[in-house]
Amino acid sequence: MTAPTPPPKPTWRSRWRSHLFTVALLLAVFFGVQAWQTRAVPAQLDLNQPVQWLLPTGQTQNGSLQQALAAVRLQHPGQPVALYVWAEWCPICRTMEGSVTRLGQDWPLLTVAMQSGPAAQVLRYQQQRGLPWHSVIDARGELAQALGYRSVPAFMVIDAQGRVRHPTVGFTTGIGMRLRLWAVRVF
């Protein structure tokens, strides 16, 4: 009697297809969750909303969201602006601080301090953590909600026409933020 032949070993092609399917499935789930989390983000921002913002020098300004964006755009004319929504009580936001700070050195950056207290408290936090950001004060979370965000951290790119591009919720890598800004500038 002859011994049964063992089943053939999977080829690299069949393993590759299996891994490709797994990666495609994970990407579909990731982008599906992002789409669901950002479903309330408007395509166009109301730039006339009154806001109070902090300059990196610690000065407080009052005006509209348009004026806060203009103050940030002065350093990088014609470029899209990164809008980062954070909170001082958010542990994920703390892990992103370094990436956001480095991003702000190369790209226009406006942050929204959501439910982090009045301007003096936000300024104290930013100074303690070494965060040289232009920050809009959103003490009650109303601006974040108007932006369509109910959780932090959140990130979006605002193009020159005030359109919202590439909104995300949750941890975003430094390279991910830079790629989104680059894509808006190029396309």
PDB file of C-alpha atoms in Angstrom:
ATOM      1  CA  MET A   1       0.000   0.000   0.000  1.00  0.00           C
ATOM      2  CA  THR A   2       1.295   3.493  -0.836  1.00  0.00           C
ATOM      3  CA  ALA A   3       1.426   6.373   1.599  1.00  0.00           C
ATOM      4  CA  PRO A   4      -1.030   9.201   0.905  1.00  0.00           C
ATOM      5  CA  THR A   5       0.564  12.224  -0.648  1.00  0.00           C
ATOM      6  CA  PRO A   6       0.539  15.315   1.544  1.00  0.00           C
ATOM      7  CA  PRO A   7      -1.479  18.287   0.309  1.00  0.00           C
ATOM      8  CA  PRO A   8       0.568  20.731  -1.744  1.00  0.00           C
ATOM      9  CA  LYS A   9       2.133  23.650   0.131  1.00  0.00           C
ATOM     10  CA  PRO A  10       0.478  26.977  -0.555  1.00  0.00           C
ATOM     11  CA  THR A  11       2.380  28.957  -3.125  1.00  0.00           C
ATOM     12  CA  TRP A  12       3.572  32.485  -2.482  1.00  0.00           C
ATOM     13  CA  ARG A  13       0.841  33.690  -4.843  1.00  0.00           C
ATOM     14  CA  SER A  14      -1.983  32.159  -2.838  1.00  0.00           C
ATOM     15  CA  ARG A  15      -0.511  33.522   0.421  1.00  0.00           C
ATOM     16  CA  TRP A  16      -0.054  36.947  -1.191  1.00  0.00           C
ATOM     17  CA  ARG A  17      -3.703  37.012  -2.315  1.00  0.00           C
ATOM     18  CA  SER A  18      -4.819  36.060   1.175  1.00  0.00           C
ATOM     19  CA  HIS A  19      -2.779  38.874   2.734  1.00  0.00           C
ATOM     20  CA  LEU A  20      -3.948  41.362   0.105  1.00  0.00           C
ATOM     21  CA  PHE A  21      -7.559  40.480   0.880  1.00  0.00           C
ATOM     22  CA  THR A  22      -6.923  40.986   4.601  1.00  0.00           C
ATOM     23  CA  VAL A  23      -5.295  44.378   4.011  1.00  0.00           C
ATOM     24  CA  ALA A  24      -8.148  45.448   1.709  1.00  0.00           C
ATOM     25  CA  LEU A  25     -10.697  44.401   4.327  1.00  0.00           C
ATOM     26  CA  LEU A  26      -8.895  46.319   7.092  1.00  0.00           C
ATOM     27  CA  LEU A  27      -8.680  49.437   4.916  1.00  0.00           C
ATOM     28  CA  ALA A  28     -12.382  49.198   4.081  1.00  0.00           C
ATOM     29  CA  VAL A  29     -13.274  48.946   7.771  1.00  0.00           C
ATOM     30  CA  PHE A  30     -10.925  51.834   8.691  1.00  0.00           C
ATOM     31  CA  PHE A  31     -12.285  54.180   6.025  1.00  0.00           C
ATOM     32  CA  GLY A  32     -15.849  53.130   6.801  1.00  0.00           C
ATOM     33  CA  VAL A  33     -15.408  53.999  10.478  1.00  0.00           C
ATOM     34  CA  GLN A  34     -13.784  57.351   9.555  1.00  0.00           C
ATOM     35  CA  ALA A  35     -16.672  58.160   7.208  1.00  0.00           C
ATOM     36  CA  TRP A  36     -19.187  57.346   9.949  1.00  0.00           C
ATOM     37  CA  GLN A  37     -17.315  59.412  12.577  1.00  0.00           C
ATOM     38  CA  THR A  38     -17.055  62.459  10.294  1.00  0.00           C
ATOM     39  CA  ARG A  39     -20.565  62.248   8.838  1.00  0.00           C
ATOM     40  CA  ALA A  40     -21.619  65.518  10.540  1.00  0.00           C
ATOM     41  CA  VAL A  41     -18.609  67.539   9.315  1.00  0.00           C
ATOM     42  CA  PRO A  42     -19.903  70.230   6.941  1.00  0.00           C
ATOM     43  CA  ALA A  43     -18.332  70.613   3.496  1.00  0.00           C
ATOM     44  CA  GLN A  44     -18.084  74.399   3.974  1.00  0.00           C
ATOM     45  CA  LEU A  45     -17.320  76.131   7.264  1.00  0.00           C
ATOM     46  CA  ASP A  46     -19.224  79.097   8.644  1.00  0.00           C
ATOM     47  CA  LEU A  47     -16.227  81.404   8.865  1.00  0.00           C
ATOM     48  CA  ASN A  48     -18.247  84.253  10.407  1.00  0.00           C
ATOM     49  CA  GLN A  49     -18.586  82.511  13.766  1.00  0.00           C
ATOM     50  CA  PRO A  50     -17.341  84.716  16.615  1.00  0.00           C
ATOM     51  CA  VAL A  51     -14.351  83.188  18.393  1.00  0.00           C
ATOM     52  CA  GLN A  52     -11.621  84.084  20.821  1.00  0.00           C
ATOM     53  CA  TRP A  53      -8.138  82.834  20.063  1.00  0.00           C
ATOM     54  CA  LEU A  54      -4.686  82.815  21.563  1.00  0.00           C
ATOM     55  CA  LEU A  55      -1.556  83.767  19.687  1.00  0.00           C
ATOM     56  CA  PRO A  56       1.645  81.845  20.500  1.00  0.00           C
ATOM     57  CA  THR A  57       2.824  85.008  22.300  1.00  0.00           C
ATOM     58  CA  GLY A  58      -0.028  84.627  24.787  1.00  0.00           C
ATOM     59  CA  GLN A  59      -2.067  87.557  23.471  1.00  0.00           C
ATOM     60  CA  THR A  60      -5.818  87.025  23.273  1.00  0.00           C
ATOM     61  CA  GLN A  61      -7.747  88.135  20.186  1.00  0.00           C
ATOM     62  CA  ASN A  62     -11.489  88.375  19.581  1.00  0.00           C
ATOM     63  CA  GLY A  63     -13.107  88.192  16.177  1.00  0.00           C
ATOM     64  CA  SER A  64     -14.428  85.677  13.690  1.00  0.00           C
ATOM     65  CA  LEU A  65     -13.150  82.273  12.668  1.00  0.00           C
ATOM     66  CA  GLN A  66     -12.222  83.927   9.337  1.00  0.00           C
ATOM     67  CA  GLN A  67      -9.970  86.401  11.163  1.00  0.00           C
ATOM     68  CA  ALA A  68      -8.326  83.600  13.177  1.00  0.00           C
ATOM     69  CA  LEU A  69      -7.630  81.694   9.932  1.00  0.00           C
ATOM     70  CA  ALA A  70      -6.268  84.859   8.317  1.00  0.00           C
ATOM     71  CA  ALA A  71      -3.888  85.393  11.236  1.00  0.00           C
ATOM     72  CA  VAL A  72      -2.506  81.891  10.716  1.00  0.00           C
ATOM     73  CA  ARG A  73      -2.353  82.186   6.913  1.00  0.00           C
ATOM     74  CA  LEU A  74      -0.127  85.271   7.146  1.00  0.00           C
ATOM     75  CA  GLN A  75       2.873  83.039   7.773  1.00  0.00           C
ATOM     76  CA  HIS A  76       2.130  80.732   4.801  1.00  0.00           C
ATOM     77  CA  PRO A  77       0.142  82.612   2.123  1.00  0.00           C
ATOM     78  CA  GLY A  78      -1.804  80.529  -0.369  1.00  0.00           C
ATOM     79  CA  GLN A  79      -1.466  77.261   1.543  1.00  0.00           C
ATOM     80  CA  PRO A  80      -4.207  75.140   3.085  1.00  0.00           C
ATOM     81  CA  VAL A  81      -4.636  75.353   6.853  1.00  0.00           C
ATOM     82  CA  ALA A  82      -4.566  72.381   9.209  1.00  0.00           C
ATOM     83  CA  LEU A  83      -7.329  72.608  11.811  1.00  0.00           C
ATOM     84  CA  TYR A  84      -6.682  70.406  14.839  1.00  0.00           C
ATOM     85  CA  VAL A  85      -9.319  69.971  17.563  1.00  0.00           C
ATOM     86  CA  TRP A  86      -7.891  68.878  20.903  1.00  0.00           C
ATOM     87  CA  ALA A  87      -8.529  68.932  24.630  1.00  0.00           C
ATOM     88  CA  GLU A  88      -6.126  69.196  27.546  1.00  0.00           C
ATOM     89  CA  TRP A  89      -7.801  66.197  29.236  1.00  0.00           C
ATOM     90  CA  CYS A  90      -7.382  63.928  26.167  1.00  0.00           C
ATOM     91  CA  PRO A  91      -4.534  61.380  26.460  1.00  0.00           C
ATOM     92  CA  ILE A  92      -4.413  60.741  22.695  1.00  0.00           C
ATOM     93  CA  CYS A  93      -4.118  64.494  22.101  1.00  0.00           C
ATOM     94  CA  ARG A  94      -1.063  64.519  24.376  1.00  0.00           C
ATOM     95  CA  THR A  95       0.616  61.828  22.272  1.00  0.00           C
ATOM     96  CA  MET A  96      -0.006  63.893  19.128  1.00  0.00           C
ATOM     97  CA  GLU A  97       1.374  67.179  20.538  1.00  0.00           C
ATOM     98  CA  GLY A  98       4.875  66.706  19.108  1.00  0.00           C
ATOM     99  CA  SER A  99       3.596  65.817  15.633  1.00  0.00           C
ATOM    100  CA  VAL A 100       1.190  68.753  15.621  1.00  0.00           C
ATOM    101  CA  THR A 101       3.895  71.163  16.802  1.00  0.00           C
ATOM    102  CA  ARG A 102       6.290  69.987  14.054  1.00  0.00           C
ATOM    103  CA  LEU A 103       3.479  70.258  11.504  1.00  0.00           C
ATOM    104  CA  GLY A 104       2.881  73.859  12.584  1.00  0.00           C
ATOM    105  CA  GLN A 105       6.507  74.718  11.803  1.00  0.00           C
ATOM    106  CA  ASP A 106       5.984  73.874   8.103  1.00  0.00           C
ATOM    107  CA  TRP A 107       2.261  74.379   7.481  1.00  0.00           C
ATOM    108  CA  PRO A 108      -0.382  76.851   8.636  1.00  0.00           C
ATOM    109  CA  LEU A 109      -1.955  75.436  11.794  1.00  0.00           C
ATOM    110  CA  LEU A 110      -4.972  76.555  13.806  1.00  0.00           C
ATOM    111  CA  THR A 111      -6.041  74.507  16.805  1.00  0.00           C
ATOM    112  CA  VAL A 112      -9.316  74.419  18.697  1.00  0.00           C
ATOM    113  CA  ALA A 113      -9.044  73.850  22.460  1.00  0.00           C
ATOM    114  CA  MET A 114     -12.324  72.056  23.095  1.00  0.00           C
ATOM    115  CA  GLN A 115     -13.717  72.038  26.639  1.00  0.00           C
ATOM    116  CA  SER A 116     -10.331  72.905  28.104  1.00  0.00           C
ATOM    117  CA  GLY A 117     -11.397  75.955  30.086  1.00  0.00           C
ATOM    118  CA  PRO A 118     -11.120  79.715  29.554  1.00  0.00           C
ATOM    119  CA  ALA A 119      -8.276  81.360  27.616  1.00  0.00           C
ATOM    120  CA  ALA A 120      -6.044  81.841  30.670  1.00  0.00           C
ATOM    121  CA  GLN A 121      -6.232  78.136  31.544  1.00  0.00           C
ATOM    122  CA  VAL A 122      -5.534  77.057  27.948  1.00  0.00           C
ATOM    123  CA  LEU A 123      -2.603  79.475  27.731  1.00  0.00           C
ATOM    124  CA  ARG A 124      -1.152  78.112  30.972  1.00  0.00           C
ATOM    125  CA  TYR A 125      -1.471  74.540  29.674  1.00  0.00           C
ATOM    126  CA  GLN A 126       0.137  75.426  26.342  1.00  0.00           C
ATOM    127  CA  GLN A 127       3.023  77.198  28.076  1.00  0.00           C
ATOM    128  CA  GLN A 128       3.597  74.269  30.450  1.00  0.00           C
ATOM    129  CA  ARG A 129       3.651  71.803  27.531  1.00  0.00           C
ATOM    130  CA  GLY A 130       5.642  74.082  25.175  1.00  0.00           C
ATOM    131  CA  LEU A 131       2.885  74.288  22.554  1.00  0.00           C
ATOM    132  CA  PRO A 132       3.397  77.348  20.286  1.00  0.00           C
ATOM    133  CA  TRP A 133      -0.041  77.073  18.694  1.00  0.00           C
ATOM    134  CA  HIS A 134      -2.663  79.560  17.577  1.00  0.00           C
ATOM    135  CA  SER A 135      -5.620  78.184  19.551  1.00  0.00           C
ATOM    136  CA  VAL A 136      -9.279  79.041  19.301  1.00  0.00           C
ATOM    137  CA  ILE A 137     -10.938  78.767  22.705  1.00  0.00           C
ATOM    138  CA  ASP A 138     -13.998  76.504  22.658  1.00  0.00           C
ATOM    139  CA  ALA A 139     -14.778  76.300  26.373  1.00  0.00           C
ATOM    140  CA  ARG A 140     -18.196  74.651  25.957  1.00  0.00           C
ATOM    141  CA  GLY A 141     -17.522  72.549  22.848  1.00  0.00           C
ATOM    142  CA  GLU A 142     -19.951  74.533  20.685  1.00  0.00           C
ATOM    143  CA  LEU A 143     -17.459  75.280  17.899  1.00  0.00           C
ATOM    144  CA  ALA A 144     -16.308  71.655  17.748  1.00  0.00           C
ATOM    145  CA  GLN A 145     -19.934  70.581  17.439  1.00  0.00           C
ATOM    146  CA  ALA A 146     -20.507  73.172  14.684  1.00  0.00           C
ATOM    147  CA  LEU A 147     -17.463  71.683  12.929  1.00  0.00           C
ATOM    148  CA  GLY A 148     -19.190  68.288  13.144  1.00  0.00           C
ATOM    149  CA  TYR A 149     -16.927  66.777  15.783  1.00  0.00           C
ATOM    150  CA  ARG A 150     -18.152  65.159  18.971  1.00  0.00           C
ATOM    151  CA  SER A 151     -14.833  63.705  20.079  1.00  0.00           C
ATOM    152  CA  VAL A 152     -11.145  64.553  20.082  1.00  0.00           C
ATOM    153  CA  PRO A 153      -8.589  64.521  18.638  1.00  0.00           C
ATOM    154  CA  ALA A 154      -9.916  65.604  15.272  1.00  0.00           C
ATOM    155  CA  PHE A 155      -8.176  66.934  12.206  1.00  0.00           C
ATOM    156  CA  MET A 156      -9.233  68.578   8.971  1.00  0.00           C
ATOM    157  CA  VAL A 157      -7.693  70.618   6.197  1.00  0.00           C
ATOM    158  CA  ILE A 158      -9.299  73.906   5.159  1.00  0.00           C
ATOM    159  CA  ASP A 159      -8.500  74.977   1.620  1.00  0.00           C
ATOM    160  CA  ALA A 160      -8.232  78.564   0.388  1.00  0.00           C
ATOM    161  CA  GLN A 161     -11.994  78.689  -0.346  1.00  0.00           C
ATOM    162  CA  GLY A 162     -12.907  77.584   3.187  1.00  0.00           C
ATOM    163  CA  ARG A 163     -13.875  74.052   2.112  1.00  0.00           C
ATOM    164  CA  VAL A 164     -13.285  71.199   4.526  1.00  0.00           C
ATOM    165  CA  ARG A 165     -11.057  68.448   3.173  1.00  0.00           C
ATOM    166  CA  HIS A 166      -9.930  65.114   4.648  1.00  0.00           C
ATOM    167  CA  PRO A 167     -11.645  65.236   8.063  1.00  0.00           C
ATOM    168  CA  THR A 168     -10.565  62.546  10.524  1.00  0.00           C
ATOM    169  CA  VAL A 169     -11.277  61.633  14.130  1.00  0.00           C
ATOM    170  CA  GLY A 170      -8.838  59.847  16.399  1.00  0.00           C
ATOM    171  CA  PHE A 171      -5.095  59.432  16.266  1.00  0.00           C
ATOM    172  CA  THR A 172      -3.499  60.725  13.063  1.00  0.00           C
ATOM    173  CA  THR A 173       0.203  60.298  12.386  1.00  0.00           C
ATOM    174  CA  GLY A 174       2.413  63.243  11.514  1.00  0.00           C
ATOM    175  CA  ILE A 175       2.957  61.853   8.022  1.00  0.00           C
ATOM    176  CA  GLY A 176      -0.810  61.360   7.649  1.00  0.00           C
ATOM    177  CA  MET A 177      -1.465  65.011   8.468  1.00  0.00           C
ATOM    178  CA  ARG A 178       1.283  66.161   6.093  1.00  0.00           C
ATOM    179  CA  LEU A 179      -0.005  63.955   3.250  1.00  0.00           C
ATOM    180  CA  ARG A 180      -3.505  65.408   3.637  1.00  0.00           C
ATOM    181  CA  LEU A 181      -2.160  68.969   3.465  1.00  0.00           C
ATOM    182  CA  TRP A 182       0.061  68.130   0.488  1.00  0.00           C
ATOM    183  CA  ALA A 183      -2.873  66.500  -1.355  1.00  0.00           C
ATOM    184  CA  VAL A 184      -5.029  69.622  -0.907  1.00  0.00           C
ATOM    185  CA  ARG A 185      -2.240  71.865  -2.142  1.00  0.00           C
ATOM    186  CA  VAL A 186      -1.438  69.691  -5.182  1.00  0.00           C
ATOM    187  CA  PHE A 187      -4.927  68.627  -6.206  1.00  0.00           C
TER     188      PHE A 187
END
